[in-house]
Short mmCIF file of C-alpha atoms in Angstrom, two decimals:
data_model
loop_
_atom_site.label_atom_id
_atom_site.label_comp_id
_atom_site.label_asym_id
_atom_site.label_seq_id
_atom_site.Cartn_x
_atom_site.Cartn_y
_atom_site.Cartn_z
CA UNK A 1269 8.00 -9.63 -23.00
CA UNK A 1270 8.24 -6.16 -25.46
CA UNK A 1271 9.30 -8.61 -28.44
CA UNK A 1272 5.90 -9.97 -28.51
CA UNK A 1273 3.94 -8.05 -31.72
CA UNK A 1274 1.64 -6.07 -29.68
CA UNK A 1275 -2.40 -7.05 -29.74
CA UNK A 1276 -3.62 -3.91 -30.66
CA UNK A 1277 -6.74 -3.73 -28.49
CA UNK A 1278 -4.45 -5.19 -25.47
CA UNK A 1279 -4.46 -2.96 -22.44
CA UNK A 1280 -0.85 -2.25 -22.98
CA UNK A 1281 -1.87 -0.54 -26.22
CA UNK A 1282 -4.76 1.36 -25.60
CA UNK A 1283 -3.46 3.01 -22.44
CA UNK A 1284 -0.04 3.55 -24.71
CA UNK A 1285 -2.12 5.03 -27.46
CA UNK A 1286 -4.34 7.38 -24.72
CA UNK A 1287 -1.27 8.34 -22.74
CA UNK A 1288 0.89 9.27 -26.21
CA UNK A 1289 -2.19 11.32 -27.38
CA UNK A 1290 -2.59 13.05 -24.36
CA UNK A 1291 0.98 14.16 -24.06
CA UNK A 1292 1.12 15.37 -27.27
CA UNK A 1293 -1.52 18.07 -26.38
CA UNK A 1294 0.26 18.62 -22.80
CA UNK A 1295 3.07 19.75 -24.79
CA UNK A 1296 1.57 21.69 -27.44
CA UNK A 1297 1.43 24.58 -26.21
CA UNK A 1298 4.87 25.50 -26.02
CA UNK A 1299 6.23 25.35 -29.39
CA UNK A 1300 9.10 28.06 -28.62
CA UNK A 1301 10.73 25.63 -26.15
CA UNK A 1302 13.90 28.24 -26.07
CA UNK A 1303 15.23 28.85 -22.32
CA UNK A 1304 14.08 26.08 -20.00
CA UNK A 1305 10.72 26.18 -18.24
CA UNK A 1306 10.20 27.56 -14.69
CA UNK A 1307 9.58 25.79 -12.21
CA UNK A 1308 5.89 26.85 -11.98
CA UNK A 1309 5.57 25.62 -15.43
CA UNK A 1310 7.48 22.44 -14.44
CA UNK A 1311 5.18 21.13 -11.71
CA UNK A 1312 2.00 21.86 -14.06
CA UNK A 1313 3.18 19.57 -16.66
CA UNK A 1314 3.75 17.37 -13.80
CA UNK A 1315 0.27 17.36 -12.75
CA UNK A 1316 -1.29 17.02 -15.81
CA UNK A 1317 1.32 14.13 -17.23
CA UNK A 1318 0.41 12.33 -13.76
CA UNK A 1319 -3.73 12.84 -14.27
CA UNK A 1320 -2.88 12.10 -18.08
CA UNK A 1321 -1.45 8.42 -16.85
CA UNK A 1322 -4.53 7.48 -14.36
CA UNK A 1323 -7.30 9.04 -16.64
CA UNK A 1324 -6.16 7.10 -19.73
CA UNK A 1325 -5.52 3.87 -17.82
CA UNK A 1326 -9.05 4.08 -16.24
CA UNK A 1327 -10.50 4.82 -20.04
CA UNK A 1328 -8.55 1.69 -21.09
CA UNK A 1329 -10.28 -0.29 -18.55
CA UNK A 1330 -13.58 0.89 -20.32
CA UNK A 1331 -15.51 1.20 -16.78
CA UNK A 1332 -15.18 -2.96 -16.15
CA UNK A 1333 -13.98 -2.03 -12.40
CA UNK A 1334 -14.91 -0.19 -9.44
CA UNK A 1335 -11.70 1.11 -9.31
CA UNK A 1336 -11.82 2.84 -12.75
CA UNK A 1337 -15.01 4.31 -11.98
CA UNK A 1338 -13.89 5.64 -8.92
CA UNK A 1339 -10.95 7.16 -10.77
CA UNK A 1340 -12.48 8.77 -13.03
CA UNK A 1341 -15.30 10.16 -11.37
CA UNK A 1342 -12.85 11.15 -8.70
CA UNK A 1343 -10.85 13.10 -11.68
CA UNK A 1344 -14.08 14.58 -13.27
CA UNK A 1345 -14.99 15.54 -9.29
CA UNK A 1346 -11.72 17.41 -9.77
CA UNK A 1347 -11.49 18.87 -13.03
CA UNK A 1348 -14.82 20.39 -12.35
CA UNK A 1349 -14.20 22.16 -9.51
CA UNK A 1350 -10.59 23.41 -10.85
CA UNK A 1351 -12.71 24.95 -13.49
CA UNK A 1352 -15.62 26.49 -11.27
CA UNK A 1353 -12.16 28.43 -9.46
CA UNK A 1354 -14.15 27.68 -6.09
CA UNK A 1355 -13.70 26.07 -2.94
CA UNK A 1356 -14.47 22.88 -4.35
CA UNK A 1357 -12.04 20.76 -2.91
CA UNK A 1358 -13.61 20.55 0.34
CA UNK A 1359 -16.85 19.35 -0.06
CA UNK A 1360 -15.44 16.17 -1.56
CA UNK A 1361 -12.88 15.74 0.87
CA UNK A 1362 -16.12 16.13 3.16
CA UNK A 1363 -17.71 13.61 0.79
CA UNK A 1364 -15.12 10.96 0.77
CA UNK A 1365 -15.07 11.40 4.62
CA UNK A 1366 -18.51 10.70 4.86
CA UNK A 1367 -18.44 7.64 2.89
CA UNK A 1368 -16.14 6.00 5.11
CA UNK A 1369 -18.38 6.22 8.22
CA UNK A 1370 -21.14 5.45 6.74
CA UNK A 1371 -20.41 2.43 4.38
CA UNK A 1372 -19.77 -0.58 6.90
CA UNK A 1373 -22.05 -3.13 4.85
CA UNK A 1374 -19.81 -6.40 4.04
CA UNK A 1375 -17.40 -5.81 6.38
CA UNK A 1376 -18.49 -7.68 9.46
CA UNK A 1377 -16.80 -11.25 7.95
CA UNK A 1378 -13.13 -9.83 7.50
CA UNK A 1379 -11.74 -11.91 10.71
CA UNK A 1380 -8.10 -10.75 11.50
CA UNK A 1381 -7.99 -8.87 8.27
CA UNK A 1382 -9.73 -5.73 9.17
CA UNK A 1383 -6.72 -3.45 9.50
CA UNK A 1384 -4.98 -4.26 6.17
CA UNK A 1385 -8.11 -4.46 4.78
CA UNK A 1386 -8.97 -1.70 5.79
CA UNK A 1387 -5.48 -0.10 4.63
CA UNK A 1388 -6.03 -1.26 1.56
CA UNK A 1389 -9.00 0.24 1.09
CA UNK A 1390 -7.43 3.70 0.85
CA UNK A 1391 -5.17 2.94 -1.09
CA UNK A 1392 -7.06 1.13 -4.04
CA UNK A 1393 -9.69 4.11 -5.52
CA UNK A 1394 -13.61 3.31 -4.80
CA UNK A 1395 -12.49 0.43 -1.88
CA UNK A 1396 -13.91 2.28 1.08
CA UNK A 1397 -17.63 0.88 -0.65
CA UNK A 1398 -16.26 -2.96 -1.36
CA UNK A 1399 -16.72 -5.66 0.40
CA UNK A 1400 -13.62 -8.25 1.04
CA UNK A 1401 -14.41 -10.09 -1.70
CA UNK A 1402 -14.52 -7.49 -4.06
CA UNK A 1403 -11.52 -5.13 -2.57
CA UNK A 1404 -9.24 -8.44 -3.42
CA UNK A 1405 -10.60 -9.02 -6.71
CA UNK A 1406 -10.69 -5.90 -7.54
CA UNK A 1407 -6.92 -5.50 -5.77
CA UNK A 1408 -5.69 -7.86 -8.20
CA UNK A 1409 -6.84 -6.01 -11.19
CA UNK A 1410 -5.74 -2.94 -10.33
CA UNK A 1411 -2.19 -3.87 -9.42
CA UNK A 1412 -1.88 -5.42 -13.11
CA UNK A 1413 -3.38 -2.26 -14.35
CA UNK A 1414 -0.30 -0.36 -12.55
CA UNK A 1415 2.58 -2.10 -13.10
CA UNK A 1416 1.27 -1.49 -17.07
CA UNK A 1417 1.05 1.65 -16.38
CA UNK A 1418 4.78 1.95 -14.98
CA UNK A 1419 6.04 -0.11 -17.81
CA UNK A 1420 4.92 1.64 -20.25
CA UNK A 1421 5.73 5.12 -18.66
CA UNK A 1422 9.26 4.18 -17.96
CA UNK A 1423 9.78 2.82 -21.53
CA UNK A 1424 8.83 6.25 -22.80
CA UNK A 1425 10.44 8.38 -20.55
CA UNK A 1426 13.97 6.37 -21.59
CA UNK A 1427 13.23 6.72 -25.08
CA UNK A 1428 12.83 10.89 -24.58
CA UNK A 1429 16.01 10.81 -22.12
CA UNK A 1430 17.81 9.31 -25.53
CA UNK A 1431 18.02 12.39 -27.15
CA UNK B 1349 -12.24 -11.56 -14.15
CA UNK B 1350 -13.91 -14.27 -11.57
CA UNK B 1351 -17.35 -14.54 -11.29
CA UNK B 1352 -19.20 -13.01 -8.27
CA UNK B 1353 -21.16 -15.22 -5.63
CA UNK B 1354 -24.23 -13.84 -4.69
CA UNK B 1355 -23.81 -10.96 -2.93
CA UNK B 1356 -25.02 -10.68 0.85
CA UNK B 1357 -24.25 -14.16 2.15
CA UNK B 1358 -21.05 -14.88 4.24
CA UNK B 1359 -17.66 -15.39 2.30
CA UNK B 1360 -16.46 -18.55 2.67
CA UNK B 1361 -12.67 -18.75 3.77
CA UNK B 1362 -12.51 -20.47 0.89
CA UNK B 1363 -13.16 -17.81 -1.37
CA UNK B 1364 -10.94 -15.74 0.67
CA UNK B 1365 -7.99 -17.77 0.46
CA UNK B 1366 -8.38 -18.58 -3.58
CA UNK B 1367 -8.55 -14.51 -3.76
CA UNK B 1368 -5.34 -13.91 -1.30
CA UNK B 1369 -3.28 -16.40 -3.38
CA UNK B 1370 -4.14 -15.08 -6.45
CA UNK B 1371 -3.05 -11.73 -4.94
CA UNK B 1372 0.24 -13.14 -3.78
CA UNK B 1373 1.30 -14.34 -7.12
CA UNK B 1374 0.95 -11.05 -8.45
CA UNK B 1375 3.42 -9.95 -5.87
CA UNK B 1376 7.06 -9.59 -6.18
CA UNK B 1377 8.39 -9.70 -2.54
CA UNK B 1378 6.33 -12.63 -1.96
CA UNK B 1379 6.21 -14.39 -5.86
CA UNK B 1380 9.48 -16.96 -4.66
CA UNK B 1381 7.76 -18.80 -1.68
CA UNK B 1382 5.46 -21.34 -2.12
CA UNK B 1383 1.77 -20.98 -1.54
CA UNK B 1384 0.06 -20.99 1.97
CA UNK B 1385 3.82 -20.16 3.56
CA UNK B 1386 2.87 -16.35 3.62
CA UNK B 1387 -0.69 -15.51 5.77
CA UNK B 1388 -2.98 -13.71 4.51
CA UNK B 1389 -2.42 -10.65 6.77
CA UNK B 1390 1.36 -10.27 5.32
CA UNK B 1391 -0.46 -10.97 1.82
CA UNK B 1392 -2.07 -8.05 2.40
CA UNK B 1393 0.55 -6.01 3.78
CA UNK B 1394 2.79 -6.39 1.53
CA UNK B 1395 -0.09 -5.82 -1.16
CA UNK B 1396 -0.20 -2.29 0.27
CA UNK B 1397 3.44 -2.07 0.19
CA UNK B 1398 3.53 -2.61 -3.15
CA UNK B 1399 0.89 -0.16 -4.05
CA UNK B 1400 2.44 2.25 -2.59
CA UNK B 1401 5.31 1.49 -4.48
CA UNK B 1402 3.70 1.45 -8.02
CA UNK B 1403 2.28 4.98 -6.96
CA UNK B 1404 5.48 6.39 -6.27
CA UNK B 1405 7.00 5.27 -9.39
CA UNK B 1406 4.15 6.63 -11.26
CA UNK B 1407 4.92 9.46 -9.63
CA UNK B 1408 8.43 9.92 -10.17
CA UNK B 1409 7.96 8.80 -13.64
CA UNK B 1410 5.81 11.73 -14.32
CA UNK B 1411 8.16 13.85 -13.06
CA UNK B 1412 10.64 12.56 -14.96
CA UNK B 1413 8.38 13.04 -18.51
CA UNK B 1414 7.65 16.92 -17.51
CA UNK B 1415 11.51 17.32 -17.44
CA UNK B 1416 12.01 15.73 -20.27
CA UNK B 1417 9.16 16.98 -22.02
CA UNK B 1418 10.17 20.51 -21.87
CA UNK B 1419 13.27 19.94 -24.51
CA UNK B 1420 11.19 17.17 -26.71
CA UNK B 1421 10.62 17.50 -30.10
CA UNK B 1422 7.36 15.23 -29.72
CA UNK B 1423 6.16 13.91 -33.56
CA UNK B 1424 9.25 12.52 -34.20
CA UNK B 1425 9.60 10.70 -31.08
CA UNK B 1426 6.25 9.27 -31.29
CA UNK B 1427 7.31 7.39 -34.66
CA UNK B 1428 10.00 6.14 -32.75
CA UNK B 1429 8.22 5.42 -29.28
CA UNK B 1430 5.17 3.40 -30.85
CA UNK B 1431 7.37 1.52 -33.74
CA UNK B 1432 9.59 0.28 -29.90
CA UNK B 1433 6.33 -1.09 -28.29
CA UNK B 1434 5.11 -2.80 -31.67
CA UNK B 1435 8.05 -5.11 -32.14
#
């Protein structure tokens, strides 16, 4: 499957392209890389490598899905309120709370697939609002969008671990 | 991606179905049986199995990249890293 010349506006290589970019400037700023990081240090470049990975495979998806919207307006959500320093975390904890209860549209036709449906739902970003229809659809994309995603990531993690 | 019905009315089980098997195909743990042997509920299941899996691998994969990061020389392994993917 990686000997295939790569289609240069294929998924694959616009979320490698993002992700590459974005790591670059993740590890900029620590051109001295003499004793190893702390551990502090560690688990940022954890968090930002992780919200690196879903941010630039949402881009990639160019807004075509629920899902990616939901990502990245959940990540904007997030960013923002990292940056205001306030207690912003709750009220969109509170938010995503509320849209569960309320959204029930859709969801009367499920038969006996309300509870994996409805696990589901939390699980893929933006399903709490789909309908069944939608939620697999939408499912399907998402889990190609992933295992992309993983693929990629692993290749360039084993490349790095090379040295 | 497969075009919508109208919105509103009742899904047929039809539509259902077509969606569930496309979902099982894309499924590992359930790729080697044939079609309409798994129900849709373990469809499902082990969709959200599977998830949960990809998440967690994302997961460890990113902390595997901030280890590795840390003693990276990065320009040089970019070269490298996108000449790999291209051929």
């Amino acid at each position: 499957m990686d000997s295939q010349l790569l289609n240069p506006t294929s998924l694959k290589s616009r979320f490698t392209a993002r992700f590459l970019r974005a790591l670059t400037k993740i590890n900029a700023p620590n051109p001295i890389s003499s004793s190893s990081p702390t551990p502090r240090e560690i688990f940022q470049r954890y968090r930002r490598i992780k919200v690196a990975a879903d941010k630039s495979m949402a881009y990639s998806v160019r807004s075509r899905t629920t899902w990616s919207r939901a990502t990245l307006s959940r990540l904007r959500t997030r960013s923002r309120h990292r940056r205001l320093a306030s207690f912003g975390p709750r009220s969109s904890v509170t938010t995503a709370a509320v849209l569960k209860k309320t959204s029930s549209h859709g969801k009367e036709n499920e038969g006996g697939l309300g509870v994996q449906a409805g696990e589901l739902r939390e699980l893929v970003p933006g399903g709490e609002a789909m309908d069944l229809c939608n939620l697999l659809d939408e499912t399907a994309h998402y889990i190609k969008c992933l295992t992309t995603q993983v693929q990629v990531m692993k290749t360039i993690a084993n490349l790095y671990s090379l040295e | 991606m497969s075009s919508r019905r109208s919105g509103g009315s009742r899904m047929s089980d039809d539509q259902i179905a077509d969606l569930v098997s496309k979902l099982q195909r894309l499924i590992p743990e359930l790729r080697g049986r044939r079609s309409n042997k798994a129900s849709a509920s373990k469809v499902l299941q082990e969709t959200c199995n599977y998830i949960r899996n990809l998440h967690r691998e994302v997961e460890d994969l990113s902390d595997r990249l901030s280890q590795l990061l840390a003693s990276a020389d990065t320009d040089t392994d970019q070269a490298a890293i996108l000449t790999t993917l291209l051929i």
